[in-house]
Short mmCIF file of C-alpha atoms in Angstrom, two decimals:
data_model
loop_
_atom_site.label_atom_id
_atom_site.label_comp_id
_atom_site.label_asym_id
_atom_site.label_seq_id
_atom_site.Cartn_x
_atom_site.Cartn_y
_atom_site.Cartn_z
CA UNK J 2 115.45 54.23 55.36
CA UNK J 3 113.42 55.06 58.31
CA UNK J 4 114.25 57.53 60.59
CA UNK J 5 114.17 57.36 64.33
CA UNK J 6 111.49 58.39 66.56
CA UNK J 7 113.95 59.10 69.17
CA UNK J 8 112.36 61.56 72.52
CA UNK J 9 115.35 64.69 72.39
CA UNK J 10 115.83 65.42 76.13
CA UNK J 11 118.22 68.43 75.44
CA UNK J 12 118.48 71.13 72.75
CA UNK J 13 121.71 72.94 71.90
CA UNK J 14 121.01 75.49 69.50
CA UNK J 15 123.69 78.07 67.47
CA UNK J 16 120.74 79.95 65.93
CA UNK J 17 119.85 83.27 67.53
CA UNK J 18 115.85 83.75 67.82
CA UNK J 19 116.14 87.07 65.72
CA UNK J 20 116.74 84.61 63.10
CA UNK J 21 114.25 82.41 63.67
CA UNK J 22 111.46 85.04 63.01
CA UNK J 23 110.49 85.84 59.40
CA UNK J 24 111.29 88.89 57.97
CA UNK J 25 108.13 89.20 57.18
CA UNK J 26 106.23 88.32 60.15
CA UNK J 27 103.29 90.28 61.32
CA UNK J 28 104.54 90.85 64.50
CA UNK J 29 107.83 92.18 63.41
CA UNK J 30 105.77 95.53 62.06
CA UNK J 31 103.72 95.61 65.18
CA UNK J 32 107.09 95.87 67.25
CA UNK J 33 108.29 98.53 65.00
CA UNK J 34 105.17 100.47 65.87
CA UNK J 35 105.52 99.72 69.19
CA UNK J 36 109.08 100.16 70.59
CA UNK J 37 109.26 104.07 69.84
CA UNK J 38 106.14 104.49 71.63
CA UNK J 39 107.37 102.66 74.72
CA UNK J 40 110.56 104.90 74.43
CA UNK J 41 108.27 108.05 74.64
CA UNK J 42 106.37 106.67 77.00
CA UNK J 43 109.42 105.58 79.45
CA UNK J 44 109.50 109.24 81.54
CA UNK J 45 105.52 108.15 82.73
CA UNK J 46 106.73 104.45 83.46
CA UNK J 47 109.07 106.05 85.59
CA UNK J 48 107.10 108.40 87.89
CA UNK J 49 105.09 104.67 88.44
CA UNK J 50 107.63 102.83 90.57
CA UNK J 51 110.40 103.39 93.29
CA UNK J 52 113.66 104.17 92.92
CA UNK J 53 114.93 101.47 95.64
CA UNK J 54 114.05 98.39 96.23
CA UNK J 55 113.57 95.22 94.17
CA UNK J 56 113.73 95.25 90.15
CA UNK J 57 109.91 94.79 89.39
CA UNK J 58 108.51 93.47 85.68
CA UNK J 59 109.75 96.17 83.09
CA UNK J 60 106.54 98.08 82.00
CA UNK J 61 107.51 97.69 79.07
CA UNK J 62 107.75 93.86 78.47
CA UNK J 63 104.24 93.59 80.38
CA UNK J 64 102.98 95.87 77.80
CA UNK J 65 104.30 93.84 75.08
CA UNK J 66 103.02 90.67 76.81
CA UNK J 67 99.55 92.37 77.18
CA UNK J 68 99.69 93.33 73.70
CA UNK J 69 100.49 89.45 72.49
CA UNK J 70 96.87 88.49 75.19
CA UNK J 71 94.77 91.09 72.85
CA UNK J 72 96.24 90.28 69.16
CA UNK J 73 96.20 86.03 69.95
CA UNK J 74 92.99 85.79 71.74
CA UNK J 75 94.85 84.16 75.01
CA UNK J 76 91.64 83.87 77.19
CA UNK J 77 93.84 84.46 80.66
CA UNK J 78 97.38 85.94 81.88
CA UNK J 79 97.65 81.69 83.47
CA UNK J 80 98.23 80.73 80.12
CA UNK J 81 99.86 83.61 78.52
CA UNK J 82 102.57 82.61 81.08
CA UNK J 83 102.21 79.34 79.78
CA UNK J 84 102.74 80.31 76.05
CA UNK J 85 105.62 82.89 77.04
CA UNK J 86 107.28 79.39 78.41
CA UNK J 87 107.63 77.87 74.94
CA UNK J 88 106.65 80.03 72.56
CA UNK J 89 109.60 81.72 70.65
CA UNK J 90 108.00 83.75 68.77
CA UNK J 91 106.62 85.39 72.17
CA UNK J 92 109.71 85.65 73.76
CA UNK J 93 111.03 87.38 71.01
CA UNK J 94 108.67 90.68 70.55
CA UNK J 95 108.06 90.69 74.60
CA UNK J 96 112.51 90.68 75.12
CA UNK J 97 113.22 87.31 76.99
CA UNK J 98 115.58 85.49 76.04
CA UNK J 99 115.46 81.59 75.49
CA UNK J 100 116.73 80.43 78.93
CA UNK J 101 114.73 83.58 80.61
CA UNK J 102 112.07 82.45 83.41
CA UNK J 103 108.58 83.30 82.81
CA UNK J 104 106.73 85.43 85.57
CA UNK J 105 104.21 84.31 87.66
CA UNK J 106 100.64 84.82 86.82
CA UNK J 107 100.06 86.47 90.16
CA UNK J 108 103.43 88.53 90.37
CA UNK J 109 102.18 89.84 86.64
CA UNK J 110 98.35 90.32 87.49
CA UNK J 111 99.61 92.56 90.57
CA UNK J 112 102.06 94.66 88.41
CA UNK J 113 99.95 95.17 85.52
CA UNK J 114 96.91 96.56 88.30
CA UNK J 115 100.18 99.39 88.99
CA UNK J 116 99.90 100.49 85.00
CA UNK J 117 95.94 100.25 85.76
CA UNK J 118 96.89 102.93 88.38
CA UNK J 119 98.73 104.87 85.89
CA UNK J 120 96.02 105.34 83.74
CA UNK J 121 99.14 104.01 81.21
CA UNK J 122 96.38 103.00 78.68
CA UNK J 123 95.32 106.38 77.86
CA UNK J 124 98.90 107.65 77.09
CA UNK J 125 99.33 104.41 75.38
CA UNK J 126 96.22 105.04 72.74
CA UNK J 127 97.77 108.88 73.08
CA UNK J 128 101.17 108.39 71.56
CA UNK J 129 99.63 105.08 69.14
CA UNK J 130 97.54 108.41 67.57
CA UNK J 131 100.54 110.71 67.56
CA UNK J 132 102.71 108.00 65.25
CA UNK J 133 99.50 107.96 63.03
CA UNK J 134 99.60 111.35 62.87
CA UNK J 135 103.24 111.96 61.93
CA UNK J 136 102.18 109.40 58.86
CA UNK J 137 99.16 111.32 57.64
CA UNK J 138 96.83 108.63 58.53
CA UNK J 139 94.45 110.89 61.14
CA UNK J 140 91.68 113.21 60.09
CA UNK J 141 91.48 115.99 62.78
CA UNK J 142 87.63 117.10 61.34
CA UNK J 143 85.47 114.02 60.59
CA UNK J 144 85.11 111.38 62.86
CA UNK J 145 81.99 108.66 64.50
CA UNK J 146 80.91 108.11 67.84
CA UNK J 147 78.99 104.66 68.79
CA UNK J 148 78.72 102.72 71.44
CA UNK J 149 78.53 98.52 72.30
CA UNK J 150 77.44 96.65 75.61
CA UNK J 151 80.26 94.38 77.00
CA UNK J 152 79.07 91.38 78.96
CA UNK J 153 80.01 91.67 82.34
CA UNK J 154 82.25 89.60 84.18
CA UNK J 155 79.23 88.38 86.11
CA UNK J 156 76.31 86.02 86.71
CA UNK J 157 72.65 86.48 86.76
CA UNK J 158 72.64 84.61 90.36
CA UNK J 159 74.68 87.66 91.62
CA UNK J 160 72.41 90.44 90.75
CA UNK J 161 70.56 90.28 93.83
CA UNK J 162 68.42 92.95 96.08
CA UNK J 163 69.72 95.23 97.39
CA UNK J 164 68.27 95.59 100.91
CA UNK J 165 68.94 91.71 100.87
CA UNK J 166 72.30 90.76 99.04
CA UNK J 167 72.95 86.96 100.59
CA UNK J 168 69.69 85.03 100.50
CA UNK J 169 69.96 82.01 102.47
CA UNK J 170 70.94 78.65 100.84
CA UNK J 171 68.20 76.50 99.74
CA UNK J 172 69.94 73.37 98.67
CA UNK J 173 72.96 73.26 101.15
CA UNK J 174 75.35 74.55 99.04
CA UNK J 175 76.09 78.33 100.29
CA UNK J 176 79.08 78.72 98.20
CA UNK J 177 77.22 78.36 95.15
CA UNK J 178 73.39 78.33 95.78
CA UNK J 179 70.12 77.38 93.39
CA UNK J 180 68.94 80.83 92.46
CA UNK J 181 65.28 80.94 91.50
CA UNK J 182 64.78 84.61 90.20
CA UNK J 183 61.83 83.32 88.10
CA UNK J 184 58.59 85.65 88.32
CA UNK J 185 60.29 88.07 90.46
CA UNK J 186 60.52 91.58 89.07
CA UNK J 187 64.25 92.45 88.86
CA UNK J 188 65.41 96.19 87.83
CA UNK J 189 68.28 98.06 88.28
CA UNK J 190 67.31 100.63 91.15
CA UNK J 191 66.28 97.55 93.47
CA UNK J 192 68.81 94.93 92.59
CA UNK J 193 72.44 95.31 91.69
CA UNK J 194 75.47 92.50 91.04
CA UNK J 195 77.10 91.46 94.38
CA UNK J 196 79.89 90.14 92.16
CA UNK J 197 80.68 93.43 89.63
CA UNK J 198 79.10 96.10 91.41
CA UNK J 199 79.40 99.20 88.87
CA UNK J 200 77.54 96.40 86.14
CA UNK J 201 73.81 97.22 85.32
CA UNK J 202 71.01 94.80 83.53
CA UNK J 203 70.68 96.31 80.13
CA UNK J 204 69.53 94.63 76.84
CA UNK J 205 70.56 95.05 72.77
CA UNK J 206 66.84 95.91 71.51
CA UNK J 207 63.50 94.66 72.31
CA UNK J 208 63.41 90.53 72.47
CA UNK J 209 66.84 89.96 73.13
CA UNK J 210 68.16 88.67 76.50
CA UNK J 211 69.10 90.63 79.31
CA UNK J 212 73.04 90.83 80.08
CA UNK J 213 74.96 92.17 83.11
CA UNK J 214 77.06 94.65 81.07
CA UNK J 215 79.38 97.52 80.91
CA UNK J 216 78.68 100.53 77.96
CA UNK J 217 81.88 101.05 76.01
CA UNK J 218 81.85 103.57 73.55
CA UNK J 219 84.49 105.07 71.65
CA UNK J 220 84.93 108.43 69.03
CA UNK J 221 86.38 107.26 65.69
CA UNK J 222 88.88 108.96 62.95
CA UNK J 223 86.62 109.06 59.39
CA UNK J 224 89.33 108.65 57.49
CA UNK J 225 91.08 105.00 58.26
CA UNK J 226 89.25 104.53 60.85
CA UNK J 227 91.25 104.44 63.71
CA UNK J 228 90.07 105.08 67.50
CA UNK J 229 91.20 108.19 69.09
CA UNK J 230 88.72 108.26 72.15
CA UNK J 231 87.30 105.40 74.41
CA UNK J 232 85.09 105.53 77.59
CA UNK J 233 83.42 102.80 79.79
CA UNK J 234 80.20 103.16 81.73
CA UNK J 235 77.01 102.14 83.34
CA UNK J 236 74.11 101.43 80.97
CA UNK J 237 71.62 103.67 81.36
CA UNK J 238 69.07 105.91 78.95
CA UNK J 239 71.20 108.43 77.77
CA UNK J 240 74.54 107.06 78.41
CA UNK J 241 75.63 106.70 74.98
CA UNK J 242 74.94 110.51 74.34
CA UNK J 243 76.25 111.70 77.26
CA UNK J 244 79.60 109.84 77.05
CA UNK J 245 79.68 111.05 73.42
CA UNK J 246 79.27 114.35 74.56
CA UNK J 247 82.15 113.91 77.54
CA UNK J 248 84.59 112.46 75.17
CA UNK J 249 84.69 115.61 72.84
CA UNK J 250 85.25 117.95 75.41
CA UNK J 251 88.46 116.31 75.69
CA UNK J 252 89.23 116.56 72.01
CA UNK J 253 91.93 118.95 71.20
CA UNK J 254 90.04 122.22 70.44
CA UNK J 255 90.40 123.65 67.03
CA UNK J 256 89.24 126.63 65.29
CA UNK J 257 87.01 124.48 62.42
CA UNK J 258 84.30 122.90 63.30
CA UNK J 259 84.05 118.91 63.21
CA UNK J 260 81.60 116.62 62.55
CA UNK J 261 80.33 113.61 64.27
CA UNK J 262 78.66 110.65 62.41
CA UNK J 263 76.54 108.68 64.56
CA UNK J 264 73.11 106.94 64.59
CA UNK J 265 69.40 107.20 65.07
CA UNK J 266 70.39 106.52 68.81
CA UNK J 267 72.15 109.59 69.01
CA UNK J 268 69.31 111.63 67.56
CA UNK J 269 68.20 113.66 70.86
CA UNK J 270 68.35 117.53 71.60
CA UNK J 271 70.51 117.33 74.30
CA UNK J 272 73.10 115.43 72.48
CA UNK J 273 72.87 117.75 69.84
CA UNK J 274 73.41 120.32 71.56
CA UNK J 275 76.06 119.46 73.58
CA UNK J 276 78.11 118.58 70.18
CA UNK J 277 77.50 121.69 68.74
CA UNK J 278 78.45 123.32 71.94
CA UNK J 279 81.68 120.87 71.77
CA UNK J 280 82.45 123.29 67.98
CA UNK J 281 81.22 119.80 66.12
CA UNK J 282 78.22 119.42 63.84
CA UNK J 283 76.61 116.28 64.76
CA UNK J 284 75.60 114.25 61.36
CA UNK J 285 73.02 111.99 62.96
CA UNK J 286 70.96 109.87 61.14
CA UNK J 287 67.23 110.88 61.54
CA UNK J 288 64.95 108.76 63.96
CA UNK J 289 61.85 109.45 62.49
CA UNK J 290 58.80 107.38 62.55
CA UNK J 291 54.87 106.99 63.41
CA UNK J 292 55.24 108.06 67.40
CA UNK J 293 58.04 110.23 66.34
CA UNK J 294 57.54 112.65 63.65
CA UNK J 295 60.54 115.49 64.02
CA UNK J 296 64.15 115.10 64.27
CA UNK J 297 66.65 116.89 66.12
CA UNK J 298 68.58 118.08 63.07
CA UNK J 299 66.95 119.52 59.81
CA UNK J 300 67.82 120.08 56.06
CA UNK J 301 70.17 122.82 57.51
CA UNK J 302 72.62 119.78 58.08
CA UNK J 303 71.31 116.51 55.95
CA UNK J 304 71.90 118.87 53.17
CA UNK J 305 74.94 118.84 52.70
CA UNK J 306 76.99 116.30 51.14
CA UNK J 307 79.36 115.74 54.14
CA UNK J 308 76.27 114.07 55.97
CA UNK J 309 75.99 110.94 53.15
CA UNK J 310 79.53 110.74 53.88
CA UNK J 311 79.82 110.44 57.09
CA UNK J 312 76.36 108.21 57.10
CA UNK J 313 78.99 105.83 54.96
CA UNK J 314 81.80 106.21 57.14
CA UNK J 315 80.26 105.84 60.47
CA UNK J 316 79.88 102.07 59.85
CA UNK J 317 83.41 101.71 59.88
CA UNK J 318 83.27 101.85 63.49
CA UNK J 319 81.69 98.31 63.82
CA UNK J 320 84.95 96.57 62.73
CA UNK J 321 86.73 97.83 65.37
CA UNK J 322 83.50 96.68 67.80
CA UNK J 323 83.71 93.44 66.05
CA UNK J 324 87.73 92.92 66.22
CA UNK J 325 87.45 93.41 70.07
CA UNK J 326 85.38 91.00 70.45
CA UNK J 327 86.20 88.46 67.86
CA UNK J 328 89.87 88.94 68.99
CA UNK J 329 90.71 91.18 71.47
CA UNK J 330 88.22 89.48 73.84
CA UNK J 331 85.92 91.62 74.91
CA UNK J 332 82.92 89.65 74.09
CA UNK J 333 82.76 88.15 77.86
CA UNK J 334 84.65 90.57 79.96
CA UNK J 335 87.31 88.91 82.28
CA UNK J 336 88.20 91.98 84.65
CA UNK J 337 85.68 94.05 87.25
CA UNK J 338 84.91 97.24 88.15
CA UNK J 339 84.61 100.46 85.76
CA UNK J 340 88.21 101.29 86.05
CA UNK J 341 89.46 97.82 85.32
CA UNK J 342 86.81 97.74 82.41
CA UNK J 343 87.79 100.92 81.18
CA UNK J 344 91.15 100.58 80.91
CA UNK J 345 91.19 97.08 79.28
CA UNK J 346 88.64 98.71 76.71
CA UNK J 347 90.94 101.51 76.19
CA UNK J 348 93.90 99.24 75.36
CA UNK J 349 92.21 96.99 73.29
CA UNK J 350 91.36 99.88 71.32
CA UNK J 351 95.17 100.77 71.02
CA UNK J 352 95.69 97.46 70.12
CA UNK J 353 93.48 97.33 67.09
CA UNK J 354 94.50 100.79 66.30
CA UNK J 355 98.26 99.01 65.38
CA UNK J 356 96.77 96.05 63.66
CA UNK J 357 95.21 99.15 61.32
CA UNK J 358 98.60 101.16 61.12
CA UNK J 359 100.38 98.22 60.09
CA UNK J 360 97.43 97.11 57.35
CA UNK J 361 97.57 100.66 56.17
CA UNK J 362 101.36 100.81 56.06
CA UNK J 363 101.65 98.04 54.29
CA UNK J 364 99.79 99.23 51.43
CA UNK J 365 101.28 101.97 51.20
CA UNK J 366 98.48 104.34 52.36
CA UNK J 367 101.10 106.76 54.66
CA UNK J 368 102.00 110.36 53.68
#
């Protein structure tokens, strides 16, 4: 007999959502991960808001929500309202219930700019790489530093001169104008992005395009690879070196020295210096060639067997490049401004750094 294809205006349901989640959903160890760690964190939440006035979002269900933007690619907080609507599984790990109303896109873009504030990322990726400790799954001596451009949230048409940042319509359309930038010679001391400001024009490598982009780089555990250390900045020469240098003065200082993977890019004397100043051997891979005969490091260090190591290791580092921008959608940037940048970097980081925990838990690499 044929069934009916009858519309269902109404649903009555006696099945909790707990239920309706599998037992051995993905998200279900990701929430396990994640509720102690916004219990720790709840003393900071609290020194962010008033304590009068109108109940805002929880900090922690807009963390939650954040997290579900970064591990399901949702391109925009529009639709992961939208999802959060109908999606059960989403209400579920963010704490709605069924008949719960959603937020609005605005009223949840304004309080997530208050944990922006709060620098809440940072203790976020903090307390992610305390639980990894407790489980054995941190090296505190070997870890990689690299670095990736993001593509700004920007177009070429705004990267205009300085001295004249609104050239006058051509084609009667001021709001958005026919740029011809063709033959003129553009550079980043005379022109800058009227739309992202703290953007530069950098490139990959020699024949690639030029991208309006933001330098994220990040200091990597050796052993499972997990990211203890991010930092967002303007392209520039020696960016990459000096943020790699910044980020392991904030390293917790230790009595044995570390060492530092990285590669050929990282082979100058002042960044060499500045680890070894930082109580870290750098293992760089040599940049030697025709125009460039010596290295910065000698047989004194490449001698060793710790340097093939971490030479193997280091490329670790590119998964978690590749996951943020494969997943956690950082290929094409959708927030402006360093801060903003930084701290979206930061947390995607933390983000990856549970989808790790949880691979690693569940094969039963933990202490």
């Amino acid at each position: 007999m044929r069934g009916s294809d009858q519309p269902q205006t109404a649903m009555f349901s006696y099945v909790s959502i707990e239920d309706r989640i599998p037992a051995d959903h993905p998200l279900r160890a990701i929430q396990t991960l994640v509720n102690p760690i916004l219990a720790a964190l709840s003393p900071r939440f609290q020194s962010l808001y008033a304590r009068m006035g109108r109940p805002s979002i929880p900090p922690e269900r807009l963390l939650r929500a954040l997290l579900l933007q970064k591990l399901y690619t949702i391109r925009s907080e529009r639709q992961l309202m939208e999802q959060l609507d109908y999606n059960l599984l989403f209400r579920w790990f963010v704490g709605l219930n069924p008949d719960d109303a959603v937020w609005v896109p605005t009223v949840f873009t304004k309080n997530r700019d208050r944990l922006i504030e709060g620098n809440i990322a940072d203790a976020f990726l903090h307390e992610i790489l305390k639980a990894a400790d407790a489980r054995g799954l941190l090296s505190h001596e070997h870890f990689t530093v690299d670095g990736t451009l993001l593509e700004a949230w920007a177009s070429q048409k705004s990267f205009r001169r300085k001295d004249d940042p609104t050239p006058p319509s051509s084609d009667q359309d001021p709001s958005n104008p026919t740029v011809n930038f063709r033959k003129e010679k553009r550079s980043n001391t005379t022109h800058q992005s009227v739309t992202d400001p703290d953007c530069r024009l950098a490139r990959k490598s020699n024949g690639t395009a030029a991208l309006l982009c933001h330098l994220g780089s990040v200091v990597m555990d050796n052993r499972h690879g997990l990211i203890v250390a991010a930092d967002v900045r303007a392209p520039a020469y020696a960016a990459e070196r000096e943020a790699a240098v910044e980020m392991l003065t904030t390293m917790e200082p230790r009595a044995r020295r570390r060492t530092l993977g990285a590669d050929k890019g990282y082979d100058a004397p002042d960044f060499v210096e500045g680890a070894r100043a930082c109580n870290t051997t750098p293992h760089v891979a040599q940049n030697i060639h025709a125009t460039r005969p010596t290295s910065a490091i000698d047989e004194r260090t490449t001698r060793h067997p710790g340097f093939d190591v971490s030479q193997v290791k280091r490329k670790l580092v590119e998964e978690g490049f590749g996951w943020g921008k494969t997943i956690g959608g950082l290929r094409k940037l959708h927030h402006r401004g360093r801060e903003s940048v930084d701290w979206i970097f930061t947390f995607t980081n933390a983000a990856y750094n549970l989808v790790r925990m949880r691979t690693l838990i569940r094969a039963g690499v933990c202490a």
